[in-house]
Amino acid sequence: LAKTTQPISMDSYEGQEVNITCSHNNIATNDYITWYQQFPSQGPRFIIQGYKTKVTNEVASLFIPADRKSSTLSLPRVSLSDTAVYYCLVGPSNNAGNNRKLIWGLGTSLAVNP
Amino acid sequence: GAVVSQHPSWVICKSGTSVKIECRSLDFQATTMFWYRQFPKQSLMLMATSNEGSKATYEQGVEKDKFLINHASLTLSTLTVTSAHPEDSSFYICSARAYFSGANVLTFGAGSRLTVL
């Protein structure tokens, strides 16, 4: 089972770039890295997914080094509305229904201050 | 696209009653759906995997007779908390895998807050 480790909390200010790093030393060859965002009393929301190198979409970038033992979610110019819990998950990206490999940790609680 | 609708968003019930939570995939078919429970300040815990047309698969420690799951169609799965007690008060979230922005990811409902008095 691919376990992840990420900081429990982070503080930032509006307009700053925030980088959240996740460690996943025992990632498997067919595992993808997926990040989710969760606001209080809401279901998690998909942010970005990657396998290697760099992935960028309209809200974030994901940096994955060659050994894939870690990954960094980068949020450019955060705003107050980015205050949330961010989860890093590692597991196969398929529809086989085997959801047991996705272990949800406590995530990183990001607080964006004015 | 890839929207999962969950209803109700919150429910309050008396101890001993049963509560049903619905999870629908609005614009895609989901042969498999997943039910999670989340206590305050804690992470998501997978309760069971709901399979269309067959029995659900429950995680260790989850009572299948207490948490009844029915997946009668490709777009609907229901979770019924039977004879609810205060310790069942929690945030229940369903999800399904769908393609979003080119990735096969878990798409979550908004969650259902259950409070048992």
PDB file of C-alpha atoms in Angstrom:
ATOM      1  CA  LEU A   1       0.000   0.000   0.000  1.00  0.00           C
ATOM      2  CA  ALA A   2       1.359   3.365  -1.028  1.00  0.00           C
ATOM      3  CA  LYS A   3       1.449   5.602   2.013  1.00  0.00           C
ATOM      4  CA  THR A   4       1.947   9.329   1.733  1.00  0.00           C
ATOM      5  CA  THR A   5       3.405  11.879   4.113  1.00  0.00           C
ATOM      6  CA  GLN A   6       2.649  15.574   3.926  1.00  0.00           C
ATOM      7  CA  PRO A   7       2.846  18.495   6.353  1.00  0.00           C
ATOM      8  CA  ILE A   8      -0.092  18.763   8.710  1.00  0.00           C
ATOM      9  CA  SER A   9      -0.504  22.474   8.191  1.00  0.00           C
ATOM     10  CA  MET A  10       0.839  25.456   6.285  1.00  0.00           C
ATOM     11  CA  ASP A  11       0.309  29.182   6.467  1.00  0.00           C
ATOM     12  CA  SER A  12       0.490  31.645   3.624  1.00  0.00           C
ATOM     13  CA  TYR A  13      -0.621  35.090   2.531  1.00  0.00           C
ATOM     14  CA  GLU A  14      -2.746  36.225  -0.319  1.00  0.00           C
ATOM     15  CA  GLY A  15      -0.868  36.512  -3.585  1.00  0.00           C
ATOM     16  CA  GLN A  16       1.931  34.151  -2.596  1.00  0.00           C
ATOM     17  CA  GLU A  17       2.840  30.908  -4.287  1.00  0.00           C
ATOM     18  CA  VAL A  18       2.293  27.876  -2.091  1.00  0.00           C
ATOM     19  CA  ASN A  19       4.153  24.616  -2.526  1.00  0.00           C
ATOM     20  CA  ILE A  20       2.984  21.521  -0.684  1.00  0.00           C
ATOM     21  CA  THR A  21       5.268  18.518  -0.836  1.00  0.00           C
ATOM     22  CA  CYS A  22       4.160  14.945  -0.417  1.00  0.00           C
ATOM     23  CA  SER A  23       6.446  11.965   0.175  1.00  0.00           C
ATOM     24  CA  HIS A  24       5.541   8.564  -1.244  1.00  0.00           C
ATOM     25  CA  ASN A  25       8.645   6.432  -0.997  1.00  0.00           C
ATOM     26  CA  ASN A  26       6.999   3.134  -1.915  1.00  0.00           C
ATOM     27  CA  ILE A  27       5.106   4.314  -4.968  1.00  0.00           C
ATOM     28  CA  ALA A  28       4.469   1.518  -7.454  1.00  0.00           C
ATOM     29  CA  THR A  29       5.194   1.567 -11.165  1.00  0.00           C
ATOM     30  CA  ASN A  30       1.539   1.837 -12.125  1.00  0.00           C
ATOM     31  CA  ASP A  31       0.654   4.403  -9.466  1.00  0.00           C
ATOM     32  CA  TYR A  32      -0.424   7.921 -10.301  1.00  0.00           C
ATOM     33  CA  ILE A  33      -0.241  10.896  -7.962  1.00  0.00           C
ATOM     34  CA  THR A  34      -3.474  12.773  -7.426  1.00  0.00           C
ATOM     35  CA  TRP A  35      -4.213  15.849  -5.357  1.00  0.00           C
ATOM     36  CA  TYR A  36      -7.586  16.793  -3.948  1.00  0.00           C
ATOM     37  CA  GLN A  37      -8.887  19.882  -2.175  1.00  0.00           C
ATOM     38  CA  GLN A  38     -11.513  19.765   0.545  1.00  0.00           C
ATOM     39  CA  PHE A  39     -13.431  22.614   2.110  1.00  0.00           C
ATOM     40  CA  PRO A  40     -15.247  22.120   5.429  1.00  0.00           C
ATOM     41  CA  SER A  41     -18.434  20.076   5.101  1.00  0.00           C
ATOM     42  CA  GLN A  42     -17.870  19.419   1.410  1.00  0.00           C
ATOM     43  CA  GLY A  43     -16.649  16.440  -0.553  1.00  0.00           C
ATOM     44  CA  PRO A  44     -13.086  16.517  -1.870  1.00  0.00           C
ATOM     45  CA  ARG A  45     -12.523  18.099  -5.246  1.00  0.00           C
ATOM     46  CA  PHE A  46      -9.978  16.925  -7.827  1.00  0.00           C
ATOM     47  CA  ILE A  47      -7.144  19.372  -8.427  1.00  0.00           C
ATOM     48  CA  ILE A  48      -4.523  17.651 -10.538  1.00  0.00           C
ATOM     49  CA  GLN A  49      -3.045  14.273 -11.404  1.00  0.00           C
ATOM     50  CA  GLY A  50       0.334  13.271 -12.734  1.00  0.00           C
ATOM     51  CA  TYR A  51       2.642  10.347 -13.325  1.00  0.00           C
ATOM     52  CA  LYS A  52       6.027  11.979 -13.871  1.00  0.00           C
ATOM     53  CA  THR A  53       7.743  15.292 -14.623  1.00  0.00           C
ATOM     54  CA  LYS A  54       5.451  18.294 -14.594  1.00  0.00           C
ATOM     55  CA  VAL A  55       1.755  18.723 -15.093  1.00  0.00           C
ATOM     56  CA  THR A  56      -0.018  22.053 -15.223  1.00  0.00           C
ATOM     57  CA  ASN A  57      -3.659  22.993 -15.430  1.00  0.00           C
ATOM     58  CA  GLU A  58      -5.636  26.149 -14.887  1.00  0.00           C
ATOM     59  CA  VAL A  59      -5.448  25.993 -11.099  1.00  0.00           C
ATOM     60  CA  ALA A  60      -2.191  24.285 -10.149  1.00  0.00           C
ATOM     61  CA  SER A  61       1.045  22.644 -11.162  1.00  0.00           C
ATOM     62  CA  LEU A  62       2.371  19.299 -10.071  1.00  0.00           C
ATOM     63  CA  PHE A  63       6.085  18.610 -10.009  1.00  0.00           C
ATOM     64  CA  ILE A  64       7.283  15.017  -9.859  1.00  0.00           C
ATOM     65  CA  PRO A  65      11.005  14.186  -9.773  1.00  0.00           C
ATOM     66  CA  ALA A  66      12.462  11.331 -11.763  1.00  0.00           C
ATOM     67  CA  ASP A  67      12.436   8.874  -8.846  1.00  0.00           C
ATOM     68  CA  ARG A  68       8.746   9.691  -8.188  1.00  0.00           C
ATOM     69  CA  LYS A  69       9.255   9.306  -4.442  1.00  0.00           C
ATOM     70  CA  SER A  70       7.791  12.706  -3.817  1.00  0.00           C
ATOM     71  CA  SER A  71       5.652  15.304  -5.509  1.00  0.00           C
ATOM     72  CA  THR A  72       4.967  18.997  -5.031  1.00  0.00           C
ATOM     73  CA  LEU A  73       1.672  20.715  -5.568  1.00  0.00           C
ATOM     74  CA  SER A  74       2.170  24.337  -6.507  1.00  0.00           C
ATOM     75  CA  LEU A  75      -0.641  26.850  -6.121  1.00  0.00           C
ATOM     76  CA  PRO A  76       0.194  30.166  -7.777  1.00  0.00           C
ATOM     77  CA  ARG A  77      -0.957  33.406  -6.171  1.00  0.00           C
ATOM     78  CA  VAL A  78      -3.254  31.954  -3.538  1.00  0.00           C
ATOM     79  CA  SER A  79      -6.322  33.775  -2.330  1.00  0.00           C
ATOM     80  CA  LEU A  80      -8.390  33.489   0.843  1.00  0.00           C
ATOM     81  CA  SER A  81     -10.674  31.035  -0.929  1.00  0.00           C
ATOM     82  CA  ASP A  82      -7.794  28.575  -1.259  1.00  0.00           C
ATOM     83  CA  THR A  83      -7.929  27.963   2.488  1.00  0.00           C
ATOM     84  CA  ALA A  84      -8.712  24.254   2.624  1.00  0.00           C
ATOM     85  CA  VAL A  85      -7.270  20.821   3.288  1.00  0.00           C
ATOM     86  CA  TYR A  86      -5.165  19.364   0.499  1.00  0.00           C
ATOM     87  CA  TYR A  87      -4.748  15.626   0.124  1.00  0.00           C
ATOM     88  CA  CYS A  88      -2.077  13.763  -1.787  1.00  0.00           C
ATOM     89  CA  LEU A  89      -3.039  10.280  -2.930  1.00  0.00           C
ATOM     90  CA  VAL A  90      -1.044   7.617  -4.694  1.00  0.00           C
ATOM     91  CA  GLY A  91      -2.606   4.696  -6.472  1.00  0.00           C
ATOM     92  CA  PRO A  92      -3.519   3.117  -9.785  1.00  0.00           C
ATOM     93  CA  SER A  93      -5.663   5.174 -12.084  1.00  0.00           C
ATOM     94  CA  ASN A  94      -8.189   2.654 -13.308  1.00  0.00           C
ATOM     95  CA  ASN A  95     -11.801   1.765 -13.013  1.00  0.00           C
ATOM     96  CA  ALA A  96     -11.269  -1.699 -11.618  1.00  0.00           C
ATOM     97  CA  GLY A  97     -13.005  -0.711  -8.412  1.00  0.00           C
ATOM     98  CA  ASN A  98     -10.030  -1.488  -6.228  1.00  0.00           C
ATOM     99  CA  ASN A  99     -10.090   1.562  -4.060  1.00  0.00           C
ATOM    100  CA  ARG A 100      -8.239   0.009  -1.155  1.00  0.00           C
ATOM    101  CA  LYS A 101      -4.863   1.236  -2.325  1.00  0.00           C
ATOM    102  CA  LEU A 102      -5.936   4.848  -1.950  1.00  0.00           C
ATOM    103  CA  ILE A 103      -5.022   5.788   1.596  1.00  0.00           C
ATOM    104  CA  TRP A 104      -6.314   9.132   2.761  1.00  0.00           C
ATOM    105  CA  GLY A 105      -4.022  10.746   5.287  1.00  0.00           C
ATOM    106  CA  LEU A 106      -4.853  13.834   7.306  1.00  0.00           C
ATOM    107  CA  GLY A 107      -3.872  16.057   4.426  1.00  0.00           C
ATOM    108  CA  THR A 108      -2.323  19.512   4.684  1.00  0.00           C
ATOM    109  CA  SER A 109      -4.451  22.216   6.179  1.00  0.00           C
ATOM    110  CA  LEU A 110      -3.583  25.396   4.308  1.00  0.00           C
ATOM    111  CA  ALA A 111      -4.504  28.720   5.852  1.00  0.00           C
ATOM    112  CA  VAL A 112      -4.290  31.749   3.586  1.00  0.00           C
ATOM    113  CA  ASN A 113      -4.155  35.005   5.492  1.00  0.00           C
ATOM    114  CA  PRO A 114      -5.026  38.505   4.257  1.00  0.00           C
TER     115      PRO A 114
ATOM    116  CA  GLY B   1     -19.059  16.986 -16.790  1.00  0.00           C
ATOM    117  CA  ALA B   2     -18.551  14.159 -14.262  1.00  0.00           C
ATOM    118  CA  VAL B   3     -20.869  15.365 -11.526  1.00  0.00           C
ATOM    119  CA  VAL B   4     -21.890  13.292  -8.521  1.00  0.00           C
ATOM    120  CA  SER B   5     -24.997  14.474  -6.735  1.00  0.00           C
ATOM    121  CA  GLN B   6     -25.612  13.482  -3.135  1.00  0.00           C
ATOM    122  CA  HIS B   7     -28.814  13.970  -1.187  1.00  0.00           C
ATOM    123  CA  PRO B   8     -29.666  15.018   1.453  1.00  0.00           C
ATOM    124  CA  SER B   9     -26.865  17.381   2.316  1.00  0.00           C
ATOM    125  CA  TRP B  10     -27.780  17.202   5.952  1.00  0.00           C
ATOM    126  CA  VAL B  11     -30.205  15.231   8.059  1.00  0.00           C
ATOM    127  CA  ILE B  12     -31.128  15.107  11.719  1.00  0.00           C
ATOM    128  CA  CYS B  13     -32.882  12.055  13.079  1.00  0.00           C
ATOM    129  CA  LYS B  14     -33.831  10.437  16.328  1.00  0.00           C
ATOM    130  CA  SER B  15     -31.919   7.502  17.699  1.00  0.00           C
ATOM    131  CA  GLY B  16     -33.296   4.225  16.413  1.00  0.00           C
ATOM    132  CA  THR B  17     -34.564   5.505  13.103  1.00  0.00           C
ATOM    133  CA  SER B  18     -33.149   4.756   9.670  1.00  0.00           C
ATOM    134  CA  VAL B  19     -31.765   7.277   7.236  1.00  0.00           C
ATOM    135  CA  LYS B  20     -31.219   6.873   3.506  1.00  0.00           C
ATOM    136  CA  ILE B  21     -28.592   8.809   1.565  1.00  0.00           C
ATOM    137  CA  GLU B  22     -28.677   8.861  -2.233  1.00  0.00           C
ATOM    138  CA  CYS B  23     -25.720   9.214  -4.564  1.00  0.00           C
ATOM    139  CA  ARG B  24     -26.254   9.829  -8.275  1.00  0.00           C
ATOM    140  CA  SER B  25     -23.865  10.155 -11.171  1.00  0.00           C
ATOM    141  CA  LEU B  26     -25.518  12.864 -13.240  1.00  0.00           C
ATOM    142  CA  ASP B  27     -23.790  12.727 -16.601  1.00  0.00           C
ATOM    143  CA  PHE B  28     -21.962   9.433 -16.602  1.00  0.00           C
ATOM    144  CA  GLN B  29     -22.542   5.837 -15.664  1.00  0.00           C
ATOM    145  CA  ALA B  30     -20.896   4.417 -12.589  1.00  0.00           C
ATOM    146  CA  THR B  31     -20.791   0.659 -12.192  1.00  0.00           C
ATOM    147  CA  THR B  32     -18.859   1.210  -9.003  1.00  0.00           C
ATOM    148  CA  MET B  33     -19.370   3.818  -6.332  1.00  0.00           C
ATOM    149  CA  PHE B  34     -17.550   4.317  -3.061  1.00  0.00           C
ATOM    150  CA  TRP B  35     -18.906   5.361   0.317  1.00  0.00           C
ATOM    151  CA  TYR B  36     -16.732   7.196   2.819  1.00  0.00           C
ATOM    152  CA  ARG B  37     -17.198   8.448   6.349  1.00  0.00           C
ATOM    153  CA  GLN B  38     -15.364  11.384   7.812  1.00  0.00           C
ATOM    154  CA  PHE B  39     -15.340  12.456  11.440  1.00  0.00           C
ATOM    155  CA  PRO B  40     -14.402  16.040  12.403  1.00  0.00           C
ATOM    156  CA  LYS B  41     -10.754  16.870  11.841  1.00  0.00           C
ATOM    157  CA  GLN B  42     -10.115  13.383  10.524  1.00  0.00           C
ATOM    158  CA  SER B  43      -9.474  11.964   7.116  1.00  0.00           C
ATOM    159  CA  LEU B  44     -11.799  10.034   4.856  1.00  0.00           C
ATOM    160  CA  MET B  45     -12.320   6.397   5.703  1.00  0.00           C
ATOM    161  CA  LEU B  46     -13.593   4.056   3.021  1.00  0.00           C
ATOM    162  CA  MET B  47     -16.640   2.200   4.281  1.00  0.00           C
ATOM    163  CA  ALA B  48     -17.691   0.153   1.305  1.00  0.00           C
ATOM    164  CA  THR B  49     -17.568  -0.261  -2.434  1.00  0.00           C
ATOM    165  CA  SER B  50     -20.939  -0.335  -4.129  1.00  0.00           C
ATOM    166  CA  ASN B  51     -21.248  -2.489  -7.245  1.00  0.00           C
ATOM    167  CA  GLU B  52     -24.137  -2.167  -9.669  1.00  0.00           C
ATOM    168  CA  GLY B  53     -26.202  -5.317  -9.736  1.00  0.00           C
ATOM    169  CA  SER B  54     -24.271  -7.126  -7.033  1.00  0.00           C
ATOM    170  CA  LYS B  55     -23.490  -7.003  -3.344  1.00  0.00           C
ATOM    171  CA  ALA B  56     -21.398  -4.254  -1.897  1.00  0.00           C
ATOM    172  CA  THR B  57     -17.940  -4.927  -0.552  1.00  0.00           C
ATOM    173  CA  TYR B  58     -17.477  -3.669   2.971  1.00  0.00           C
ATOM    174  CA  GLU B  59     -14.242  -2.640   4.621  1.00  0.00           C
ATOM    175  CA  GLN B  60     -13.101  -4.394   7.749  1.00  0.00           C
ATOM    176  CA  GLY B  61     -14.967  -3.193  10.810  1.00  0.00           C
ATOM    177  CA  VAL B  62     -17.950  -1.807   8.910  1.00  0.00           C
ATOM    178  CA  GLU B  63     -21.217  -3.553   9.782  1.00  0.00           C
ATOM    179  CA  LYS B  64     -22.998  -4.468   6.583  1.00  0.00           C
ATOM    180  CA  ASP B  65     -26.307  -4.950   8.389  1.00  0.00           C
ATOM    181  CA  LYS B  66     -26.110  -1.463   9.790  1.00  0.00           C
ATOM    182  CA  PHE B  67     -24.969   0.295   6.656  1.00  0.00           C
ATOM    183  CA  LEU B  68     -27.106  -1.090   3.862  1.00  0.00           C
ATOM    184  CA  ILE B  69     -25.911  -0.299   0.386  1.00  0.00           C
ATOM    185  CA  ASN B  70     -27.961  -0.705  -2.752  1.00  0.00           C
ATOM    186  CA  HIS B  71     -26.705  -0.009  -6.260  1.00  0.00           C
ATOM    187  CA  ALA B  72     -29.776  -0.669  -8.362  1.00  0.00           C
ATOM    188  CA  SER B  73     -28.796   1.228 -11.484  1.00  0.00           C
ATOM    189  CA  LEU B  74     -25.741   2.577 -13.256  1.00  0.00           C
ATOM    190  CA  THR B  75     -26.396   6.032 -11.883  1.00  0.00           C
ATOM    191  CA  LEU B  76     -27.714   5.500  -8.376  1.00  0.00           C
ATOM    192  CA  SER B  77     -26.316   4.078  -5.183  1.00  0.00           C
ATOM    193  CA  THR B  78     -27.946   4.423  -1.786  1.00  0.00           C
ATOM    194  CA  LEU B  79     -26.607   4.102   1.740  1.00  0.00           C
ATOM    195  CA  THR B  80     -29.104   3.395   4.499  1.00  0.00           C
ATOM    196  CA  VAL B  81     -27.989   3.823   8.077  1.00  0.00           C
ATOM    197  CA  THR B  82     -30.300   1.489   9.975  1.00  0.00           C
ATOM    198  CA  SER B  83     -31.260   2.010  13.607  1.00  0.00           C
ATOM    199  CA  ALA B  84     -29.017   5.025  13.796  1.00  0.00           C
ATOM    200  CA  HIS B  85     -27.352   5.950  17.073  1.00  0.00           C
ATOM    201  CA  PRO B  86     -25.475   9.088  18.126  1.00  0.00           C
ATOM    202  CA  GLU B  87     -22.132   7.436  17.389  1.00  0.00           C
ATOM    203  CA  ASP B  88     -23.223   7.160  13.740  1.00  0.00           C
ATOM    204  CA  SER B  89     -23.274  10.939  13.507  1.00  0.00           C
ATOM    205  CA  SER B  90     -20.728  11.785  10.862  1.00  0.00           C
ATOM    206  CA  PHE B  91     -20.141  13.183   7.388  1.00  0.00           C
ATOM    207  CA  TYR B  92     -20.866  10.608   4.711  1.00  0.00           C
ATOM    208  CA  ILE B  93     -19.466  11.104   1.213  1.00  0.00           C
ATOM    209  CA  CYS B  94     -19.919   9.076  -1.929  1.00  0.00           C
ATOM    210  CA  SER B  95     -17.737   9.030  -4.998  1.00  0.00           C
ATOM    211  CA  ALA B  96     -17.306   7.413  -8.362  1.00  0.00           C
ATOM    212  CA  ARG B  97     -14.493   7.219 -10.849  1.00  0.00           C
ATOM    213  CA  ALA B  98     -14.865   9.396 -13.888  1.00  0.00           C
ATOM    214  CA  TYR B  99     -12.723  11.028 -16.511  1.00  0.00           C
ATOM    215  CA  PHE B 100     -12.055  14.638 -15.679  1.00  0.00           C
ATOM    216  CA  SER B 101      -9.554  16.833 -17.478  1.00  0.00           C
ATOM    217  CA  GLY B 102      -8.118  13.748 -19.144  1.00  0.00           C
ATOM    218  CA  ALA B 103      -7.561  11.852 -15.904  1.00  0.00           C
ATOM    219  CA  ASN B 104      -9.450   8.947 -14.357  1.00  0.00           C
ATOM    220  CA  VAL B 105     -10.143  10.298 -10.906  1.00  0.00           C
ATOM    221  CA  LEU B 106     -12.521  10.022  -8.002  1.00  0.00           C
ATOM    222  CA  THR B 107     -15.397  12.449  -8.298  1.00  0.00           C
ATOM    223  CA  PHE B 108     -17.110  13.162  -5.007  1.00  0.00           C
ATOM    224  CA  GLY B 109     -20.560  14.162  -3.946  1.00  0.00           C
ATOM    225  CA  ALA B 110     -21.006  17.162  -1.697  1.00  0.00           C
ATOM    226  CA  GLY B 111     -21.449  14.903   1.328  1.00  0.00           C
ATOM    227  CA  SER B 112     -24.258  14.292   3.791  1.00  0.00           C
ATOM    228  CA  ARG B 113     -24.026  15.447   7.389  1.00  0.00           C
ATOM    229  CA  LEU B 114     -25.880  13.037   9.640  1.00  0.00           C
ATOM    230  CA  THR B 115     -26.732  14.030  13.193  1.00  0.00           C
ATOM    231  CA  VAL B 116     -28.410  11.437  15.376  1.00  0.00           C
ATOM    232  CA  LEU B 117     -30.052  12.778  18.508  1.00  0.00           C
TER     233      LEU B 117
END
